XYZ file of C-alpha atoms in Angstrom:
625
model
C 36.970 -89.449 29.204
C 40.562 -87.430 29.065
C 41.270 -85.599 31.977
C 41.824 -81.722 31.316
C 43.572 -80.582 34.862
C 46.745 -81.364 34.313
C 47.235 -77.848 32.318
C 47.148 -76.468 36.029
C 50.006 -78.698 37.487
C 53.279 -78.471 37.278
C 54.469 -80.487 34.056
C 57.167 -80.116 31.932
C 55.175 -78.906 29.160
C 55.052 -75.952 31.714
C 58.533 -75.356 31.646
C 60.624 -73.691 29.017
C 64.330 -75.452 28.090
C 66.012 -71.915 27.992
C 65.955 -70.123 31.118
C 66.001 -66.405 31.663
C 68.210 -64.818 34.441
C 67.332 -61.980 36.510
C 69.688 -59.257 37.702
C 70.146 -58.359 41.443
C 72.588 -55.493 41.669
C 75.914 -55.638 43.292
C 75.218 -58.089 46.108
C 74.723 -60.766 43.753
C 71.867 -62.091 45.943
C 68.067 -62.355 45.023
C 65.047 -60.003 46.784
C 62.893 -61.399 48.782
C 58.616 -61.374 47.197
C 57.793 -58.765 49.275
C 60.005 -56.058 48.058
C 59.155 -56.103 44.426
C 55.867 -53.961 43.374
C 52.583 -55.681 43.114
C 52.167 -53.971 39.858
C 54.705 -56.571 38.193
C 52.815 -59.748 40.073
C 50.708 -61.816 39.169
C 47.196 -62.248 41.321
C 45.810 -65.755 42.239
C 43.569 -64.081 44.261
C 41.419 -63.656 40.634
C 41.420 -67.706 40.770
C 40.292 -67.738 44.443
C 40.213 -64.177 46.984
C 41.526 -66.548 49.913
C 42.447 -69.960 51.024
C 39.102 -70.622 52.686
C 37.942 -70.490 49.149
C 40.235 -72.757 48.098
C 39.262 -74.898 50.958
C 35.878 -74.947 50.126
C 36.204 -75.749 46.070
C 38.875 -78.547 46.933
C 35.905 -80.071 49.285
C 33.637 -79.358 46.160
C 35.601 -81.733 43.989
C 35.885 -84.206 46.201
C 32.122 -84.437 46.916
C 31.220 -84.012 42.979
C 33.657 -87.446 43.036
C 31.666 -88.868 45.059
C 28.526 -87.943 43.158
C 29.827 -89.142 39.798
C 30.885 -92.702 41.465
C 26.726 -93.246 41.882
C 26.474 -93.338 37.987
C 29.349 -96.092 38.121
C 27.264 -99.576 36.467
C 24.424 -97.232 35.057
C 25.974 -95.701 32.240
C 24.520 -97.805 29.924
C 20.814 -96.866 30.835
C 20.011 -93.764 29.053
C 21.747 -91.016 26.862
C 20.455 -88.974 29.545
C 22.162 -90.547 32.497
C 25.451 -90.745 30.165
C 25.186 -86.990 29.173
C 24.410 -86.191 33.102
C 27.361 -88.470 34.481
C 30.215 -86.615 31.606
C 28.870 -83.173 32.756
C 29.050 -83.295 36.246
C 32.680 -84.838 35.606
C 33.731 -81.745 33.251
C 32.199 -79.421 36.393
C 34.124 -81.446 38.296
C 37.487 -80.990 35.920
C 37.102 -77.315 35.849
C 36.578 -76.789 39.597
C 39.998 -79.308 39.738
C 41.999 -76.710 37.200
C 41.211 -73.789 39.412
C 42.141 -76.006 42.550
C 45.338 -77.103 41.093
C 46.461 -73.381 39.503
C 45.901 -71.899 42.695
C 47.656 -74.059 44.496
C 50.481 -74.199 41.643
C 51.350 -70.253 41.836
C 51.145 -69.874 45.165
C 53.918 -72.337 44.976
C 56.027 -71.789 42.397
C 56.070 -68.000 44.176
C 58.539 -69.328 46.628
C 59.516 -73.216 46.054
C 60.666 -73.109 49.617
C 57.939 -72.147 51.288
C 56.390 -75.057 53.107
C 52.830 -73.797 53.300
C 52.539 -73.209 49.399
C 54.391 -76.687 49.228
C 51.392 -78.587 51.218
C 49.182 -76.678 49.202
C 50.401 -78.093 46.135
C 50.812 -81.675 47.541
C 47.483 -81.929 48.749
C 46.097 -80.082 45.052
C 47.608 -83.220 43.841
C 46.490 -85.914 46.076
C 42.852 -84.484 45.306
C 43.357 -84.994 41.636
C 45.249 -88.239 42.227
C 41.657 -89.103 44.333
C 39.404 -87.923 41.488
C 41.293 -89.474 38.332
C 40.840 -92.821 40.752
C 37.139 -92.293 41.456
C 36.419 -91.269 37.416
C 38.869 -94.005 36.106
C 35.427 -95.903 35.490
C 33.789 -94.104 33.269
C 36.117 -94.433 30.166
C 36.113 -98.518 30.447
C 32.567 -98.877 31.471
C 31.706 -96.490 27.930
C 33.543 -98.731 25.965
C 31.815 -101.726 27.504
C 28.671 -100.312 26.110
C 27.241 -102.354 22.868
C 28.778 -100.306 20.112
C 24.892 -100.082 18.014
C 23.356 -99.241 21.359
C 26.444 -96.515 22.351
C 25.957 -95.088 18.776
C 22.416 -94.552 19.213
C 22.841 -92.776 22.802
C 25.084 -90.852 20.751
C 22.167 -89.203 18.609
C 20.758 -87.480 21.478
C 20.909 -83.968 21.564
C 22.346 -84.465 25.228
C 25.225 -86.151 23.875
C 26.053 -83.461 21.027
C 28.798 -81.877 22.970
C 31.029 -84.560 23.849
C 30.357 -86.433 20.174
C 34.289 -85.447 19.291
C 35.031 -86.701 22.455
C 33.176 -89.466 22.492
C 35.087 -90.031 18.525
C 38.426 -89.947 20.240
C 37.818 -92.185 23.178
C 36.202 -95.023 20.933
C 40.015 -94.100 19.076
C 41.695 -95.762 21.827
C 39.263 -98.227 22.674
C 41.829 -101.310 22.041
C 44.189 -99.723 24.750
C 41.599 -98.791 27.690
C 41.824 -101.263 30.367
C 39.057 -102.826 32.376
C 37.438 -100.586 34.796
C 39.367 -102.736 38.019
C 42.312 -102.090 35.815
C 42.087 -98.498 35.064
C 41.443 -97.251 38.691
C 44.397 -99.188 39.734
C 46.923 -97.360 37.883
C 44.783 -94.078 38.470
C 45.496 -95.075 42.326
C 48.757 -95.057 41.776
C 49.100 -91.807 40.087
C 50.643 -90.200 42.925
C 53.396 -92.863 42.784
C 53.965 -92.529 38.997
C 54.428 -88.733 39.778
C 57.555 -89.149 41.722
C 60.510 -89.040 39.443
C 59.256 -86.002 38.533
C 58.130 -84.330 41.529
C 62.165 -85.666 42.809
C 63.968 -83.903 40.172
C 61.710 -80.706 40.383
C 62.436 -80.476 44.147
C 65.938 -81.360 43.755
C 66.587 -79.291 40.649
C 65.103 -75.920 42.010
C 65.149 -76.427 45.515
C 67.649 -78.597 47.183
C 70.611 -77.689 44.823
C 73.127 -75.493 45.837
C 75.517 -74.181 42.926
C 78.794 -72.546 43.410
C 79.976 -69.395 43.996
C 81.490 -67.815 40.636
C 83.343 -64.409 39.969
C 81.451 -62.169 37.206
C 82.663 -59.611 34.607
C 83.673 -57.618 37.787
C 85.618 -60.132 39.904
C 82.538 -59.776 42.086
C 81.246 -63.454 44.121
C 77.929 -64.121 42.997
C 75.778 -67.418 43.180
C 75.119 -69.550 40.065
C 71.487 -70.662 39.845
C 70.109 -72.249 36.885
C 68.128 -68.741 36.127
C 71.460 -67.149 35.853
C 73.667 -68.907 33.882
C 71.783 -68.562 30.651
C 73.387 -64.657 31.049
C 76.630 -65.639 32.542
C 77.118 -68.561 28.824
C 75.978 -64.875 26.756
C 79.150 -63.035 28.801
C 81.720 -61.940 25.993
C 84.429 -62.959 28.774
C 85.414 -66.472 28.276
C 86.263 -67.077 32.158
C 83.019 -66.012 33.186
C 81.616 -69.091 30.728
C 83.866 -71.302 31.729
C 82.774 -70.997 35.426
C 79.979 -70.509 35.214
C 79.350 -73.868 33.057
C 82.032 -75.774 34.824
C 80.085 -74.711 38.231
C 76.874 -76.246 36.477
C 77.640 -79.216 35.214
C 79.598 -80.395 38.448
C 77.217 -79.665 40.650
C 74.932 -81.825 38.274
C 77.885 -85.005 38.362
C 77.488 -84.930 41.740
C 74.065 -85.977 41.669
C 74.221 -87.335 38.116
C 73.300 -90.917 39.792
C 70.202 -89.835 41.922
C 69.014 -87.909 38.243
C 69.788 -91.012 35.994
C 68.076 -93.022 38.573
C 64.656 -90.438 38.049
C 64.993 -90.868 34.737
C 65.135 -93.962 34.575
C 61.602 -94.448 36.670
C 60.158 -91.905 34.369
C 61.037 -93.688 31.121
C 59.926 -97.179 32.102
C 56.873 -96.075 33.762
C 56.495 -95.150 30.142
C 57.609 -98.322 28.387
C 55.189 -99.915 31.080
C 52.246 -98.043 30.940
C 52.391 -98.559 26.730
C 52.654 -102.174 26.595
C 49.925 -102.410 29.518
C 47.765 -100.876 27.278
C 48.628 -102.519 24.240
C 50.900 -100.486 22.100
C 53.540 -101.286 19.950
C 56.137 -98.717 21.842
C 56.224 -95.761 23.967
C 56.164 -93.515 21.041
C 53.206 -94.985 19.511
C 51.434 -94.160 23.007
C 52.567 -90.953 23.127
C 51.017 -89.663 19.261
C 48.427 -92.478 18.295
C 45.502 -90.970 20.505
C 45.928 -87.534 18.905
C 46.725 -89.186 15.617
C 50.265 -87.618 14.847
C 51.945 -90.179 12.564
C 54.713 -91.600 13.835
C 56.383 -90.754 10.208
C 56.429 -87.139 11.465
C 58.783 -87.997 14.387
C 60.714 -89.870 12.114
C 60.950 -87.559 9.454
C 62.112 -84.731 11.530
C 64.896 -86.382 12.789
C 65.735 -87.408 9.464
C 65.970 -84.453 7.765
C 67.580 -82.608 10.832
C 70.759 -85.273 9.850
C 70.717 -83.844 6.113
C 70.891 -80.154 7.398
C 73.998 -80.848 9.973
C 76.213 -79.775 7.778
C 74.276 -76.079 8.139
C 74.597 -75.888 11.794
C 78.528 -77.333 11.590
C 79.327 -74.301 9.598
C 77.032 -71.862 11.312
C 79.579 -73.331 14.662
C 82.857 -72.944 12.237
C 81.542 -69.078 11.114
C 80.896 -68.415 15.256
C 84.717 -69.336 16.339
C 85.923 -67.341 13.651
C 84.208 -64.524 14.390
C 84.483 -64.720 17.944
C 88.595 -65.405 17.398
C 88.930 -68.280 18.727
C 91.014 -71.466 18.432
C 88.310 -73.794 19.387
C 84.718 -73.698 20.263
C 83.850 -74.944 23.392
C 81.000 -76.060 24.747
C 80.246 -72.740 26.979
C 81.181 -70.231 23.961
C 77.825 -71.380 21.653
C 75.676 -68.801 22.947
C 78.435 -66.201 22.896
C 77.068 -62.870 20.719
C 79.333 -62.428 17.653
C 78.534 -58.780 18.835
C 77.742 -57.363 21.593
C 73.759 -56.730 22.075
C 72.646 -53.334 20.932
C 71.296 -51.989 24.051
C 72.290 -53.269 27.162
C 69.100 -52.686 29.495
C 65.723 -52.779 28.040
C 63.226 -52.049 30.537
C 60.339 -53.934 30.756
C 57.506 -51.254 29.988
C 60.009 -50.980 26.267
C 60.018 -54.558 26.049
C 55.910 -54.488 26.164
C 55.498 -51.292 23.701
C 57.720 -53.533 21.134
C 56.064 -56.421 21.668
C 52.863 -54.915 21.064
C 54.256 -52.835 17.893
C 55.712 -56.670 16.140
C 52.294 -58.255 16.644
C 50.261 -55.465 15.162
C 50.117 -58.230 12.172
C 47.280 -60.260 14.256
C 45.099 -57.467 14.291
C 43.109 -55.152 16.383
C 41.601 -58.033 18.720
C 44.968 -59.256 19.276
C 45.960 -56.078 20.284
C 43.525 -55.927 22.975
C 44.103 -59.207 24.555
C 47.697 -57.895 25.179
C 47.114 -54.625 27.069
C 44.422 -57.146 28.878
C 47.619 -59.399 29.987
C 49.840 -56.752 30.827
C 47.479 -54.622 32.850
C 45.099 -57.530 34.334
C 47.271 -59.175 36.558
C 48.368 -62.039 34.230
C 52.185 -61.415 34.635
C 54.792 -62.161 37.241
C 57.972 -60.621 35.944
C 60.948 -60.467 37.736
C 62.636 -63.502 39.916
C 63.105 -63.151 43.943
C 64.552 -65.344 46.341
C 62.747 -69.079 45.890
C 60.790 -68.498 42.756
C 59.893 -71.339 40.501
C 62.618 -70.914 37.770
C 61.922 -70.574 33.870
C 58.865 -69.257 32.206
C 55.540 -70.404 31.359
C 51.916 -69.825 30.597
C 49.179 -71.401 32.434
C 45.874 -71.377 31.538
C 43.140 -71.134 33.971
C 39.327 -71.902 32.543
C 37.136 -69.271 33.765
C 39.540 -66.593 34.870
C 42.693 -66.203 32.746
C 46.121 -67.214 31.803
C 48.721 -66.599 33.963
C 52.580 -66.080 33.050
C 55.464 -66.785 34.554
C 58.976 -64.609 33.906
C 61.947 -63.987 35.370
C 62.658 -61.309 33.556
C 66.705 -59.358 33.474
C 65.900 -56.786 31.124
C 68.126 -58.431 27.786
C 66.717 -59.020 24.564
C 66.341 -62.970 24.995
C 63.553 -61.783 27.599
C 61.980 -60.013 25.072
C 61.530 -62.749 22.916
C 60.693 -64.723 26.164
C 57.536 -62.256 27.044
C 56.748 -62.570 23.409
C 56.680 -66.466 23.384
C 54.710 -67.126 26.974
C 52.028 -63.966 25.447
C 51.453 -66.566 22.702
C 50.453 -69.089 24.717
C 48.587 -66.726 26.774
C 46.754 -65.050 23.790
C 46.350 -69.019 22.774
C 44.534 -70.104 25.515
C 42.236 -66.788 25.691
C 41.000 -67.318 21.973
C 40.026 -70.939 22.905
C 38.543 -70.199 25.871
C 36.641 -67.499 24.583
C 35.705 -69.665 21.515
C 35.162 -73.100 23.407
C 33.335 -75.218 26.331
C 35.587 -75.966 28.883
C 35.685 -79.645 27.367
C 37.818 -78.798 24.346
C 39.716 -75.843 25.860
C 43.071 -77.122 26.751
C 45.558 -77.693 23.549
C 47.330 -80.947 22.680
C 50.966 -80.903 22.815
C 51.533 -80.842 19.092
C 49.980 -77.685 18.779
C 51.104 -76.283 22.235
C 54.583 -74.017 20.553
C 53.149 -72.903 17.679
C 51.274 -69.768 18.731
C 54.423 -68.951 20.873
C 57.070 -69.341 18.151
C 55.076 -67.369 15.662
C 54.930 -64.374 18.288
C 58.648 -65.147 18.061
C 59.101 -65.327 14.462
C 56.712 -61.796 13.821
C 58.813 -60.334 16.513
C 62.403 -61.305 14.523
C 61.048 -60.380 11.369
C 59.956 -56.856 12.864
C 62.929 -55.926 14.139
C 65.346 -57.209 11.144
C 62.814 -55.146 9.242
C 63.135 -51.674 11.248
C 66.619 -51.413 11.672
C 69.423 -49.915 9.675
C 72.200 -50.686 11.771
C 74.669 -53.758 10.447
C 75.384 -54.183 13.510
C 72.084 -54.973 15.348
C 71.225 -56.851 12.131
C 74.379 -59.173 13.041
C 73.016 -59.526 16.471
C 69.648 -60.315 14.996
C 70.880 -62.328 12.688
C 72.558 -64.354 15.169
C 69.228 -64.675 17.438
C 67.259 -66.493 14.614
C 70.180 -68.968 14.047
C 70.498 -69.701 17.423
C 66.487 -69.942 17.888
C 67.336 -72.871 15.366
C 69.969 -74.385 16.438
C 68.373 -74.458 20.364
C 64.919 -74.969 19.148
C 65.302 -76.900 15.922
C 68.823 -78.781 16.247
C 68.935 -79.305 19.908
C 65.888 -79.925 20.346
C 65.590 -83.287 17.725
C 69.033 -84.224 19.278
C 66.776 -84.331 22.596
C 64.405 -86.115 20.850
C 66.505 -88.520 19.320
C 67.933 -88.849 22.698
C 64.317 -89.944 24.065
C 63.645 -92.219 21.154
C 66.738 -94.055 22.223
C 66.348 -94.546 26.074
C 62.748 -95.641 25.598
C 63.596 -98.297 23.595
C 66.433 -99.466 26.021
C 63.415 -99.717 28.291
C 61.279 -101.079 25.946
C 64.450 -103.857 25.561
C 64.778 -103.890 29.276
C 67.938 -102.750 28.788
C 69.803 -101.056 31.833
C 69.239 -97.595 32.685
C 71.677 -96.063 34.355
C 73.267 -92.464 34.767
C 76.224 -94.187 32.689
C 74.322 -95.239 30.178
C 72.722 -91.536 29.934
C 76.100 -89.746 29.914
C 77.861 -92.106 27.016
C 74.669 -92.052 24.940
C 74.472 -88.391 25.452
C 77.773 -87.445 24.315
C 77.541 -89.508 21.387
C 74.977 -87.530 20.028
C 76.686 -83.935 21.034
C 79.729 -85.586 18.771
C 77.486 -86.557 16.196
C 75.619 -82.965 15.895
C 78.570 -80.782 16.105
C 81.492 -83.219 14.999
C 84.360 -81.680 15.082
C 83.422 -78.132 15.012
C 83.022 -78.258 18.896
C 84.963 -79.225 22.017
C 83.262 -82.021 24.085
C 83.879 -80.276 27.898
C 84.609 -82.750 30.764
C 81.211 -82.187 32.168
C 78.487 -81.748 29.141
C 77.953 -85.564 29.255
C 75.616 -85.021 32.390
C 73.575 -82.442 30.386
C 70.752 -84.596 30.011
C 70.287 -84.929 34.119
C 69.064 -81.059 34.400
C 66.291 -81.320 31.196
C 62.911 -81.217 32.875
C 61.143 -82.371 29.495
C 62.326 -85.663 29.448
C 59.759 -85.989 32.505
C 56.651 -85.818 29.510
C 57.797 -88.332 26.980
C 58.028 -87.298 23.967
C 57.519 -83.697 23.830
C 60.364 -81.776 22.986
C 60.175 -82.540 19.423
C 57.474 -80.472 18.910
C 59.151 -77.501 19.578
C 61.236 -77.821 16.212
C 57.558 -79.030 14.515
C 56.265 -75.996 16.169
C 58.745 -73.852 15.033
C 58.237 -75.113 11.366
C 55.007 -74.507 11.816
C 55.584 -71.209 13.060
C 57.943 -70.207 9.962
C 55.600 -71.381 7.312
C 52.618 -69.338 9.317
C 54.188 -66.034 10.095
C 55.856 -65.408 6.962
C 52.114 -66.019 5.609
C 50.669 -63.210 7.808
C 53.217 -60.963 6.495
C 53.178 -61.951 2.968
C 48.962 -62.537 3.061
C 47.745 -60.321 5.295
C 44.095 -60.573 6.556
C 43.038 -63.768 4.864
C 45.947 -65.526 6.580
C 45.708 -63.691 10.201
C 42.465 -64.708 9.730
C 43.226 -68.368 9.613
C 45.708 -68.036 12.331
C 42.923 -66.678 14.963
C 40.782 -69.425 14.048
C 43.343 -72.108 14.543
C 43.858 -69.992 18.093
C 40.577 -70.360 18.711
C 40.370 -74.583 18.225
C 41.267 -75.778 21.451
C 40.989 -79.649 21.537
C 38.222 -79.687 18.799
C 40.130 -80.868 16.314
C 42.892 -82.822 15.799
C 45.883 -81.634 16.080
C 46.788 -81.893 12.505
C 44.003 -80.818 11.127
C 43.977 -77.609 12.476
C 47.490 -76.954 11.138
C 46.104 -77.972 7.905
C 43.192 -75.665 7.949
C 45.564 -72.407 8.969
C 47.817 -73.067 5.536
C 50.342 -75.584 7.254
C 50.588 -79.284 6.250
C 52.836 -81.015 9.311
C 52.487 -84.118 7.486
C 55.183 -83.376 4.599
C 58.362 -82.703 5.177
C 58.106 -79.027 3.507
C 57.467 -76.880 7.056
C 60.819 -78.344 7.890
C 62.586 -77.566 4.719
C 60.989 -74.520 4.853
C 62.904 -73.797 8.392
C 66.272 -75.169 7.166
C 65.867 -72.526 4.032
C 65.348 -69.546 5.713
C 68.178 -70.575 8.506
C 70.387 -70.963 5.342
C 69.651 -67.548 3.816
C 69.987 -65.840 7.222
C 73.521 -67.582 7.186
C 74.608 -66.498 4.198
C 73.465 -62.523 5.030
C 75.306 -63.196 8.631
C 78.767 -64.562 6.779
C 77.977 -61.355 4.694
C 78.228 -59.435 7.837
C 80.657 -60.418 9.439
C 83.164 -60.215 6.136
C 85.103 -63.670 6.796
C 87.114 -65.457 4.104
């Protein structure tokens, strides 16, 4: 069967492309954990109330491993030894996800901590041990007659893992022989290592420059902070900070292409081990996402370039320039409406833009805000970005690093969708189908986003706030839509260099890279000395073929929150029930069911529509000729 840990590990699909910075006063340097107030932490202790606990289930899993390699050869016997072997490997699973979490947020607390590190390491060595010791059971399934495996399937023991069951026999031409299958599960902890080397050298190891800020204070660039120095409305502080960046990335740019470069033909390997036609193929057939919808999208992003080439051309004006740069795209075209918003405002409008879900919803939110599911603002060490993890049994935990702006609004809105996501399907589903395949994995997120825009373009009556709004839902597009299919075509591209066994190098990266920024933007932008290395601090090119579901997601997202609005009930309705699908379903089926049709190219359009509307209000605005 699939394994379901992974949700508890540190992935990509984890991590979140825009980053959120956190402010630290006049010294410019970070607090240490134990100076900020419990109250705004987040509490693995409800995963496990000590390490000796921890001990104890990480022993657990490893001796349920052992237990489930007795069944290996006798899985063909009875419906009742099969049902007993795949539920004693889901205990097993679960146990793992707590294991892993734990271990995870301990971590990611300080990522220089050398204790929490070991944890982690040793969280992953177990699951690298288990994923060997279970590799057997898909292969030796599949080896079963298919009229005798069909008529184990009957059994009432059987019933819960019959979709399961549906979606392994799916794959069956790529599954390997059992010898085969452990042997690459062995090596799992190999595979891992581009990953695990860009992680550690991306948030640990690299030390960025000291820049001046709005004040002519020294403070340190970090990757958390730079998303707020590219938003300051003085140019030098841009410029530093992303010159700063991006050579402090060249000078590493060959150790990250090399990464890379392991990470994409480990993919390109692993697919035509296994029988597929490309990387791409591997990475949608099992979940049955066409590859037409990968195509599509980047397709009809190429029609709509002309929208985000004018959107650039309206910014410059606006901001007065003579040429866009690089660092001036996330520039305001006005300055934010209020400064500071403190976090306990952030949650009260939050909670007031999803009112649309419904009283339930409602209550899940004061759950994650007073249960110990957040940890909100950065300190010295801590894992950078945001994310949601889910943790079967206990809850979903959220990561922020949160600076008190209006992007972290949106931010706490977006990892609360995942969070609410998870609860519904936990609530609603056996630990078996609980977890959410990629495809699906944005959309509750973005549509927290999208009800969140909507509510506040709705409530205010200041032009200028609406400009500033305005702006943040064409630059949700551009980053989440635009840039994120340029990523994607980006990943399309190197894959199939692999897939040529063509070289793969940090050249090769850079020159491909920059051909697509000049294709996007053409000449409405300056290509920077530096913004070829771009692709070397992306952490999602470390899970093929993911980041083009946050533009799918985000179509998705459109087409589904401007039915709650427009609907009401019968719509929210269909939205908690897709919430509360888990892996039951495919992916695109449960899309379909809540009023949204992935397959056609209309979600899209849909997107591209409303971004052209909300450009023609913002050229209204801002009264240029």
């Amino acid at each position: 069967m699939h394994s379901r840990y992974r949700g508890g590990m540190e992935t990509p699909s984890l991590r979140r492309l825009c980053r959120s910075a956190e402010g630290d006063g006049a010294a410019g340097e970070l607090p240490e954990r134990h100076e900020l107030d419990p109250e705004f932490m987040w509490r693995p202790g409800d995963i496990f109330p000590d390490e000796v606990s921890w001990e104890r289930a990480l022993e657990e899993v490893d001796r349920k491993g052992r237990e489930i390699e007795g069944y290996q050869g006798s899985l063909a016997a009875s419906a009742a030894t099969l049902a007993a072997c795949l539920r004693l490997e889901d205990e097993a699973e679960e146990q793992l996800g707590r294991v892993c979490a734990y271990a995870s947020l301990r971590s990611h607390e300080n990522t220089g901590d050398a204790h929490c590190q070991g944890l982690e390491d040793r969280a992953t060595e177990c699951a690298v041990r288990f994923e060997s010791t279970v590799s057997f059971i898909s292969p030796e399934i599949l080896s079963i007659p298919e009229e005798q495996l069909q008529a184990h399937l009957e059994a009432e023991a059987l019933a819960p893992f019959r979709f399961a069951m549906e979606q392994l026999l799916r794959v069956k031409p790529h599954v390997l022989s059992g010898r085969e299958e452990q042997l690459l599960a062995r090596l799992g902890s190999v595979t891992h290592v581009p990953e695990t080397a860009f992680s550690m050298l991306t948030n640990a190891d690299l030390t960025f420059p000291l820049i001046r800020d709005e004040e002519g204070r020294e403070v340190r660039l970090t990757e958390e902070r730079f998303s707020r120095f590219l938003l300051s409305p003085e140019r030098r502080v841009r410029r530093e900070a992303f010159e700063g960046l991006f050579t402090t990335y060249r000078g590493v740019r060959n150790t990250l292409g090399a990464t890379l470069a392991g990470s994409v033909k480990h993919d390109a390997v692993d697919a035509d081990l296994r029988g597929y036609r490309s990387s791409l193929e591997a990475a949608l057939y099992p979940n049955r996402i066409p590859e037409a919808v990968y195509h599509s999208a980047l397709e009809g992003v190429h029609g709509h370039l002309h929208q985000l080439q004018r959107y650039v051309e309206l910014k410059r004006k606006a901001l007065r320039l003579e040429e866009m740069h690089i660092y001036d795209l996330y520039t305001p075209v006005v300055p934010e409406p209020e400064s500071v918003i403190p976090y306990d405002r952030a949650r009260e409008t939050v909670v007031k833009a999803l009112s649309p879900l419904g009283v339930s919803y409602q209550r899940l939110l004061e759950q994650a805000f007073d249960g110990g599911w957040i940890d909100v603002y950065e300190n010295r060490g801590k894992r950078g970005g945001a994310y949601s993890m889910d943790v079967y049994g206990v809850h979903p935990f959220v990561l922020l690093n949160y600076n008190a702006t209006l992007r972290d609004v949106f931010t706490l809105a977006h990892e609360l969708g995942h969070a609410a996501h998870s609860r519904h399907t936990q609530e609603s589903q056996p630990h078996l189908y609980a977890g959410h395949e990629i495809f699906v994995a944005e959309v509750a997120s973005t549509t927290n986003e999208a009800l969140l825009l909507r509510h506040l373009l709705a409530t205010t009556t200041d032009p200028q706030q609406e400009l500033y709004l305005l702006h943040y839902g064409l630059e949700q597009v551009r980053t989440t839509v635009f840039r994120q299919l340029l990523f994607a075509e980006f990943e399309l591209a190197v894959h199939r260099m692999a897939e040529q066994q063509q070289p793969l190098t940090a050249q090769t990266f850079s020159d491909l890279w920059l051909e697509l920024k000049k294709s996007y933007y053409g000449e409405a932008v300056v290509m920077d000395d530096g913004i070829e290395v771009e692709w070397a601090r992306i952490p999602h090119f470390y899970a093929g073929f993911y980041v083009y579901q946050y533009a799918t997601g985000l179509a998705a997202a459109t087409s589904l929150s401007r039915a709650i609005l427009e609907e009401g009930e019968e719509a929210g309705e269909r939205y908690l029930a897709f919430l509360r699908k888990g892996r039951s379903d495919y992916p695109i089926n449960q899309l379909r069911d809540a009023g949204v049709d992935m397959t056609t190219p209309k979600p899209l359009e849909a997107t591209f529509d409303l971004f052209a509307q909300r450009l023609d209000r913002f050229e209204q605005l801002l009264g240029i000729n």
